[in-house]
mmCIF file of C-alpha atoms in Angstrom:
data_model
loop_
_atom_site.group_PDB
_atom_site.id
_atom_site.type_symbol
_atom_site.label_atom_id
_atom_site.label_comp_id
_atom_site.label_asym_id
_atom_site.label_seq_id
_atom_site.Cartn_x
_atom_site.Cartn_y
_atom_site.Cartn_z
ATOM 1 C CA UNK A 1 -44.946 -46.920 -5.291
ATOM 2 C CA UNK A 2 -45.483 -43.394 -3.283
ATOM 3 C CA UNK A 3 -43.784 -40.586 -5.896
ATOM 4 C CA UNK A 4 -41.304 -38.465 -4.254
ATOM 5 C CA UNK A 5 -43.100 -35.022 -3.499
ATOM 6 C CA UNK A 6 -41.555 -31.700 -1.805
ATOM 7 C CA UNK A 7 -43.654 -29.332 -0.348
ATOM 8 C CA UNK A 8 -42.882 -26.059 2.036
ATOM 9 C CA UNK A 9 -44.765 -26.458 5.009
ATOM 10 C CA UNK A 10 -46.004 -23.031 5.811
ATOM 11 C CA UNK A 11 -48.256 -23.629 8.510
ATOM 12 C CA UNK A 12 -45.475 -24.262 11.019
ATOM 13 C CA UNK A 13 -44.049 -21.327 13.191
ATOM 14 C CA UNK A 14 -40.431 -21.877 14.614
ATOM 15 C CA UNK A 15 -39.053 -20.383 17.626
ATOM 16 C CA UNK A 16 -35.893 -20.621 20.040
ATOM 17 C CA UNK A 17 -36.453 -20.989 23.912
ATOM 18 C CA UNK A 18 -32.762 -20.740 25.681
ATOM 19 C CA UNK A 19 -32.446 -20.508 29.418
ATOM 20 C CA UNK A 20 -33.396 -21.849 32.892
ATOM 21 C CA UNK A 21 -36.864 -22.431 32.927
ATOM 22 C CA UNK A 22 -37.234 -23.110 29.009
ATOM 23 C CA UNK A 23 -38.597 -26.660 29.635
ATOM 24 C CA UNK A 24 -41.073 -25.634 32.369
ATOM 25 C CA UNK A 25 -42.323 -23.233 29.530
ATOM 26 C CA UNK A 26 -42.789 -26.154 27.240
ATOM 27 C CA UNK A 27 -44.578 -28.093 30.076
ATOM 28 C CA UNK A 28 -46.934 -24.771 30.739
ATOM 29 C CA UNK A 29 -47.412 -24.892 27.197
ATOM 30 C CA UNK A 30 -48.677 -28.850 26.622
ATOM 31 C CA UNK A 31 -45.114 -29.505 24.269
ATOM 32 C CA UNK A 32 -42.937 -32.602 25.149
ATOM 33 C CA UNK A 33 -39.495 -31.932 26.618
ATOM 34 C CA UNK A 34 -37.314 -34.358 25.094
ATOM 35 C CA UNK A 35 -34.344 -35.397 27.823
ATOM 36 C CA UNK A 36 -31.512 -35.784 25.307
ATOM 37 C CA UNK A 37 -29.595 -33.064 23.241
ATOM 38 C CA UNK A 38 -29.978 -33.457 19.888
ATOM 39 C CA UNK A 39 -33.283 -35.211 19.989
ATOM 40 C CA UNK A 40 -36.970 -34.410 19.253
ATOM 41 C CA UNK A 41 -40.602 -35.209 19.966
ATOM 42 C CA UNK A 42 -43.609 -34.495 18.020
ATOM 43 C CA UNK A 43 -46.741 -34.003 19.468
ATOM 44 C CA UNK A 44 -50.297 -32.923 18.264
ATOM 45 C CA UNK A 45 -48.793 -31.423 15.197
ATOM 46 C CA UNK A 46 -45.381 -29.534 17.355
ATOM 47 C CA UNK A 47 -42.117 -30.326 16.736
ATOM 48 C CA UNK A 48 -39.345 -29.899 20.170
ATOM 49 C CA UNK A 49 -35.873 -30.462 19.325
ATOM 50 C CA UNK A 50 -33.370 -30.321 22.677
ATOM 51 C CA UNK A 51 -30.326 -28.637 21.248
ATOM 52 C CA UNK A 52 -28.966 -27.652 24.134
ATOM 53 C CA UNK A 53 -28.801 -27.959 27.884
ATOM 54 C CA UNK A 54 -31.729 -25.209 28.325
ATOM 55 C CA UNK A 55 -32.035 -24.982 24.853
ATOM 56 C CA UNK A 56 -35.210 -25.815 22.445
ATOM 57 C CA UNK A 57 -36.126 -25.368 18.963
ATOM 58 C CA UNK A 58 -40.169 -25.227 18.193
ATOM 59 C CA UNK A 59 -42.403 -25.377 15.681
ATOM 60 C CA UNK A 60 -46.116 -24.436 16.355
ATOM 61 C CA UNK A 61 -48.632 -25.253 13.979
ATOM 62 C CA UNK A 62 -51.154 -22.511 13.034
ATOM 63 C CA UNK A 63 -53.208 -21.400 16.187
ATOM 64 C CA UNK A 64 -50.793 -23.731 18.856
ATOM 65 C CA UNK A 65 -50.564 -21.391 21.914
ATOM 66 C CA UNK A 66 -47.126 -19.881 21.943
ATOM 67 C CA UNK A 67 -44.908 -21.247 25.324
ATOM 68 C CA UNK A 68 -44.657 -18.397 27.661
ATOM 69 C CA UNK A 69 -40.679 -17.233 28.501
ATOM 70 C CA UNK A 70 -38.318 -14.293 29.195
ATOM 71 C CA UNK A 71 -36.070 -15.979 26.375
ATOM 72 C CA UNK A 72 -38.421 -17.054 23.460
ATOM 73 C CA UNK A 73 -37.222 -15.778 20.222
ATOM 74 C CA UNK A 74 -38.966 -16.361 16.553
ATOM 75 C CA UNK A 75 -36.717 -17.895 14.192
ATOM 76 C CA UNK A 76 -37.249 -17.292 10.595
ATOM 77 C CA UNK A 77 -37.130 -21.039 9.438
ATOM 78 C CA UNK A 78 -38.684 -22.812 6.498
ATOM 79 C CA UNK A 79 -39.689 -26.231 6.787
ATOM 80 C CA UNK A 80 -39.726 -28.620 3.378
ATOM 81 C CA UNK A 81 -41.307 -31.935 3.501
ATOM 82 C CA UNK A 82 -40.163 -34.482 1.405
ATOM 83 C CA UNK A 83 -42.266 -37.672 1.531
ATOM 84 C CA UNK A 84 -42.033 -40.826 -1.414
ATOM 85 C CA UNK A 85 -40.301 -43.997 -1.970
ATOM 86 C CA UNK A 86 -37.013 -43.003 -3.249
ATOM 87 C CA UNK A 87 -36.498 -39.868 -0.317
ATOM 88 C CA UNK A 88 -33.684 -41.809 1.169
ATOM 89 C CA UNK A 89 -32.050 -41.715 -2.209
ATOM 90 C CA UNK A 90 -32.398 -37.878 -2.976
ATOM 91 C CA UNK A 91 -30.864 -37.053 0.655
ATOM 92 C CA UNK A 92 -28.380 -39.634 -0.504
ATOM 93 C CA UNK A 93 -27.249 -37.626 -3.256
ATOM 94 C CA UNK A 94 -27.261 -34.175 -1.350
ATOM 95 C CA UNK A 95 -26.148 -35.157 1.972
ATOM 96 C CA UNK A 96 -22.490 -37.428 3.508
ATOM 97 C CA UNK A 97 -25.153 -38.810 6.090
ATOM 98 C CA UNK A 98 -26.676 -42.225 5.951
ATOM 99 C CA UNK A 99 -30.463 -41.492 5.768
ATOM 100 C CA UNK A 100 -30.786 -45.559 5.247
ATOM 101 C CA UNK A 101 -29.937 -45.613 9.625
ATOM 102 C CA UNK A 102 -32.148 -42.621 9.910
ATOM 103 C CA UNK A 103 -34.541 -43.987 12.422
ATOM 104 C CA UNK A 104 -38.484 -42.630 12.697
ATOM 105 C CA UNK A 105 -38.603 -39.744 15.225
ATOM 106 C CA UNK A 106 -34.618 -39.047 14.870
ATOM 107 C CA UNK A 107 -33.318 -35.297 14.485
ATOM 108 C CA UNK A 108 -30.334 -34.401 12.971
ATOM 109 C CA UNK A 109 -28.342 -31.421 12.336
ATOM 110 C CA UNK A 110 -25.914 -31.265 9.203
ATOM 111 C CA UNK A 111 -25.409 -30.332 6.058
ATOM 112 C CA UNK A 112 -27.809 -30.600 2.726
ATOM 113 C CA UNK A 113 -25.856 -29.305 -0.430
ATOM 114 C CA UNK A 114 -24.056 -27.117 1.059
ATOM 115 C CA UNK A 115 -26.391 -25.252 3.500
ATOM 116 C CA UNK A 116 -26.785 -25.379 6.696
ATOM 117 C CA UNK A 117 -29.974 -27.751 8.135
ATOM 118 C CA UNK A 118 -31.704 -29.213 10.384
ATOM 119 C CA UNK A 119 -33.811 -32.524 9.608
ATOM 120 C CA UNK A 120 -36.460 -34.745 11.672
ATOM 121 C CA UNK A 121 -37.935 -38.454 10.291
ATOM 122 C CA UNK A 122 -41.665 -37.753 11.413
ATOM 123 C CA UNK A 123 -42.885 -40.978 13.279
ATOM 124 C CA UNK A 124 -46.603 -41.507 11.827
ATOM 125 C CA UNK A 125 -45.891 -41.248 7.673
ATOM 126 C CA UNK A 126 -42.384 -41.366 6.547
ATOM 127 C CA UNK A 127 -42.059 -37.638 6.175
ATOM 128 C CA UNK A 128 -38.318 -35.908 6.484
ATOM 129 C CA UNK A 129 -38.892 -32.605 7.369
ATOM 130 C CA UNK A 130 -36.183 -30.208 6.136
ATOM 131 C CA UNK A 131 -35.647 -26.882 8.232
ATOM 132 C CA UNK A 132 -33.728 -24.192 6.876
ATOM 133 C CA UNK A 133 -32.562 -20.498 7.073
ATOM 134 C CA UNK A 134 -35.234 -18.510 5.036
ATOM 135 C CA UNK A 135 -32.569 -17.047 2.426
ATOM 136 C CA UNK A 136 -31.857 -20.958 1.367
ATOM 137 C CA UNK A 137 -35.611 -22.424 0.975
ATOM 138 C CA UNK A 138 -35.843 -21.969 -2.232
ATOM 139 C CA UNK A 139 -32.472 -23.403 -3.474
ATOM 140 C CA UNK A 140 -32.943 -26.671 -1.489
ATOM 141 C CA UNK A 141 -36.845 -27.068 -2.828
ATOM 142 C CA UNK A 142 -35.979 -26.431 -6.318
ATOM 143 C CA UNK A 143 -32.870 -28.734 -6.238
ATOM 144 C CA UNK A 144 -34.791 -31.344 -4.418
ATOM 145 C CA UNK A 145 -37.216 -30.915 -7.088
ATOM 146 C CA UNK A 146 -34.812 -31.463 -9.960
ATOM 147 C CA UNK A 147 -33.646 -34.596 -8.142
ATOM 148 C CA UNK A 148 -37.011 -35.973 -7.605
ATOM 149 C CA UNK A 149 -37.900 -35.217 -11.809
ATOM 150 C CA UNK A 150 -34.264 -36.991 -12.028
ATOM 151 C CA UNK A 151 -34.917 -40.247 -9.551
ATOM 152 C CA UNK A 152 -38.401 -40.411 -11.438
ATOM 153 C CA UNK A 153 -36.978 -40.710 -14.698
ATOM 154 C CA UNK A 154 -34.309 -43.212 -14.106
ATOM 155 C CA UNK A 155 -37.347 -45.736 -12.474
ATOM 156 C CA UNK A 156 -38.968 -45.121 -15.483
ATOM 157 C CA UNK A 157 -36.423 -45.754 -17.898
ATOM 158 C CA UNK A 158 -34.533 -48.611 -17.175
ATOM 159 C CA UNK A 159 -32.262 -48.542 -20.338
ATOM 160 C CA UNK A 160 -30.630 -51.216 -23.039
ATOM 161 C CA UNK A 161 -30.780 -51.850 -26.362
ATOM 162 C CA UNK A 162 -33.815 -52.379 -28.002
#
C-alpha cells in the first residue's frame, strides 16, 4: 500500500495562450495540441489543456522553452500533487465529482472545497495534479493534508471491542 502524499510542485510554470495562432505556437514550441476542449496532453514533463477554441493552458517544467505568441500570458498557478492508494477517497470527500470514472490523462475543471480548480490524472504514475489560484494553495495542501493524516488513521485503526 502507496501512503497518500501531497506535495506543491514548484518546478512547473503555467501560462495562458488565447488567440488565432495559439496552437501553431505550441507546435513551434514541441507541446501537443490536444483537439478537444476540455482535454489535455502531457508530454516530456508539459502539461496542454484545450480550454477553449484558441485557448490553452501550459505548464513548462524548469528550463522548457517558452511557446512564442502575441497572446501568451503567465498565470500565477500552483500545482499540488497528490499521489497514494486512498487519493480517490480524499477527492471524494472534498469534491461532488466521481474521481472513481476519472480516467488516466483526463482534465477536469470544478470545484475542490470550495475553490475554484483545475485537475489532470497524469498517465505514467497515478498522480492527480491539483492547479489552483496562488491565494488558495495553501488551504487546499493543508486540508488535503489533514485528510490524508485522517484516511491514514482510519486504515490503521479498524475499531471494535477488545
Amino acid at each position: 500500500m502507496t501512503a497518500l502524499t501531497v506535495t506543491l510542485r514548484n518546478d512547473l510554470q503555467g501560462y495562458l495562450l488565447t488567440g488565432p495562432g495559439s496552437g501553431e505556437a505550441l507546435g513551434a514550441a514541441s507541446l501537443p495540441q490536444p483537439e478537444q476542449r476540455l482535454s489535455a496532453m502531457e508530454q516530456a514533463g508539459a502539461l496542454v489543456a484545450r480550454t477553449g477554441t484558441d485557448e490553452f493552458m501550459v505548464f513548462l517544467p524548469e528550463g522548457h522553452p517558452l511557446p512564442v505568441h502575441n497572446w501568451c500570458f503567465r498565470r500565477a498557478d500552483r500545482v499540488l500533487a497528490v499521489r497514494g492508494d486512498n487519493w480517490h477517497e480524499l477527492m471524494a470527500r472534498v469534491c461532488q465529482f466521481d474521481f472513481r470514472t476519472f480516467e488516466p490523462g483526463g482534465w477536469l475543471m470544478a470545484s475542490v472545497a470550495g475553490v475554484n480548480c483545475w485537475l489532470y490524472r497524469t498517465k505514467n504514475d497515478d498522480t492527480l495534479l491539483v492547479g489552483v489560484g496562488d491565494g488558495f494553495h495553501r488551504y487546499l495542501e493543508t486540508l488535503f493534508n489533514e485528510l490524508a493524516c485522517e484516511l491514514q488513521d482510519s486504515n490503521t485503526h479498524e475499531g471494535g471491542a477488545s
